[in-house]
mmCIF file of C-alpha atoms in Angstrom:
data_model
loop_
_atom_site.group_PDB
_atom_site.id
_atom_site.type_symbol
_atom_site.label_atom_id
_atom_site.label_comp_id
_atom_site.label_asym_id
_atom_site.label_seq_id
_atom_site.Cartn_x
_atom_site.Cartn_y
_atom_site.Cartn_z
ATOM 1 C CA LEU A 1 15.965 36.025 22.301
ATOM 2 C CA ILE A 2 18.023 35.522 25.408
ATOM 3 C CA GLY A 3 16.186 35.093 28.673
ATOM 4 C CA PRO A 4 17.599 36.003 32.069
ATOM 5 C CA ALA A 5 18.636 32.433 32.811
ATOM 6 C CA GLU A 6 20.461 32.034 29.504
ATOM 7 C CA GLY A 7 22.078 35.439 29.799
ATOM 8 C CA LEU A 8 23.629 34.486 33.132
ATOM 9 C CA GLY A 9 25.161 31.317 31.750
ATOM 10 C CA SER A 10 22.613 28.994 33.321
ATOM 11 C CA ARG A 11 21.813 25.754 31.554
ATOM 12 C CA GLN A 12 18.218 25.974 32.764
ATOM 13 C CA LYS A 13 15.644 25.771 29.995
ATOM 14 C CA ALA A 14 13.700 28.972 29.328
ATOM 15 C CA LEU A 15 10.120 28.755 30.580
ATOM 16 C CA TRP A 16 8.504 31.141 28.097
ATOM 17 C CA ILE A 17 8.112 30.402 24.429
ATOM 18 C CA PRO A 18 9.907 32.759 22.027
ATOM 19 C CA ASN A 19 6.640 34.260 20.733
ATOM 20 C CA THR A 20 5.656 35.371 24.235
ATOM 21 C CA LYS A 21 9.068 36.901 24.861
ATOM 22 C CA LEU A 22 8.984 38.777 21.571
ATOM 23 C CA LEU A 23 5.488 40.130 22.220
ATOM 24 C CA MET A 24 6.735 41.405 25.561
ATOM 25 C CA CYS A 25 9.552 43.125 23.671
ATOM 26 C CA PHE A 26 6.990 44.933 21.522
ATOM 27 C CA SER A 27 5.175 46.135 24.637
ATOM 28 C CA VAL A 28 8.384 47.427 26.179
ATOM 29 C CA MET A 29 9.596 49.056 22.957
ATOM 30 C CA ALA A 30 6.292 50.899 22.541
ATOM 31 C CA TYR A 31 6.523 52.080 26.132
ATOM 32 C CA LEU A 32 10.142 53.223 25.762
ATOM 33 C CA ARG A 33 9.720 54.316 22.111
ATOM 34 C CA CYS A 34 12.899 52.499 21.119
ATOM 35 C CA GLU A 35 13.660 52.632 17.383
ATOM 36 C CA GLU A 36 16.637 50.305 17.690
ATOM 37 C CA CYS A 37 14.447 47.683 19.378
ATOM 38 C CA LEU A 38 11.906 47.903 16.574
ATOM 39 C CA ALA A 39 14.543 47.447 13.875
ATOM 40 C CA LEU A 40 15.976 44.466 15.733
ATOM 41 C CA HIS A 41 12.727 42.638 16.442
ATOM 42 C CA LEU A 42 10.596 43.098 13.309
ATOM 43 C CA GLN A 43 12.469 40.449 11.326
ATOM 44 C CA LYS A 44 12.303 38.091 14.295
ATOM 45 C CA ALA A 45 8.521 38.625 14.359
ATOM 46 C CA VAL A 46 8.362 37.571 10.706
ATOM 47 C CA ASP A 47 10.546 34.526 11.408
ATOM 48 C CA LEU A 48 8.316 33.429 14.307
ATOM 49 C CA GLY A 49 5.086 34.059 12.377
ATOM 50 C CA LEU A 50 3.650 36.684 14.713
ATOM 51 C CA THR A 51 0.543 38.369 13.371
ATOM 52 C CA ARG A 52 -0.203 42.060 13.052
ATOM 53 C CA GLN A 53 -3.009 41.693 15.591
ATOM 54 C CA GLU A 54 -0.726 40.052 18.167
ATOM 55 C CA ILE A 55 1.863 42.819 17.858
ATOM 56 C CA ILE A 56 -0.735 45.607 17.984
ATOM 57 C CA GLU A 57 -2.287 44.019 21.067
ATOM 58 C CA ALA A 58 1.148 43.872 22.722
ATOM 59 C CA ALA A 59 1.732 47.550 21.903
ATOM 60 C CA GLY A 60 -1.712 48.244 23.348
ATOM 61 C CA ILE A 61 -0.443 47.217 26.762
ATOM 62 C CA ALA A 62 2.108 50.037 26.597
ATOM 63 C CA ILE A 63 -0.598 52.429 25.426
ATOM 64 C CA ALA A 64 -2.741 51.472 28.427
ATOM 65 C CA PHE A 65 0.106 52.326 30.796
ATOM 66 C CA HIS A 66 1.784 55.200 28.963
ATOM 67 C CA GLY A 67 -1.055 56.770 26.993
ATOM 68 C CA GLY A 68 -0.521 59.232 24.178
ATOM 69 C CA PRO A 69 3.258 58.970 23.763
ATOM 70 C CA SER A 70 3.094 55.202 23.234
ATOM 71 C CA MET A 71 0.021 55.513 21.023
ATOM 72 C CA GLY A 72 1.711 58.068 18.809
ATOM 73 C CA TRP A 73 4.894 56.025 18.581
ATOM 74 C CA THR A 74 2.937 52.892 17.727
ATOM 75 C CA ALA A 75 1.123 54.745 14.945
ATOM 76 C CA THR A 76 4.256 56.339 13.498
ATOM 77 C CA HIS A 77 6.756 53.511 13.976
ATOM 78 C CA ILE A 78 5.270 50.086 14.681
ATOM 79 C CA LEU A 79 2.404 50.198 12.171
ATOM 80 C CA PRO A 80 4.625 51.351 9.274
ATOM 81 C CA GLY A 81 7.193 48.724 10.302
ATOM 82 C CA LEU A 82 4.539 46.022 10.134
ATOM 83 C CA ASP A 83 3.643 47.209 6.631
ATOM 84 C CA GLN A 84 7.298 47.327 5.567
ATOM 85 C CA PHE A 85 7.910 43.759 6.727
ATOM 86 C CA GLY A 86 4.602 42.504 5.303
ATOM 87 C CA ILE A 87 3.223 41.388 8.653
ATOM 88 C CA LYS A 88 -0.487 40.750 8.200
#
């Protein structure tokens, strides 16, 4: 995951750990309902050892702000994706 500093060519060390950045990605993807984001980040979640509960909690932030659309998308996209990638 590329942070703003890295993306601008800065040599400054990223301040957030990769797990935190990826969980933020799950919140944003649930809010935006982005299928491409989900496909991109599920394998990274496996690689980093994120748990099902962590990802669902991150999606819950989007649900709190966006309500039904994010809840429905989480149920129909994120949860099946977690099952497909074996994230427990």
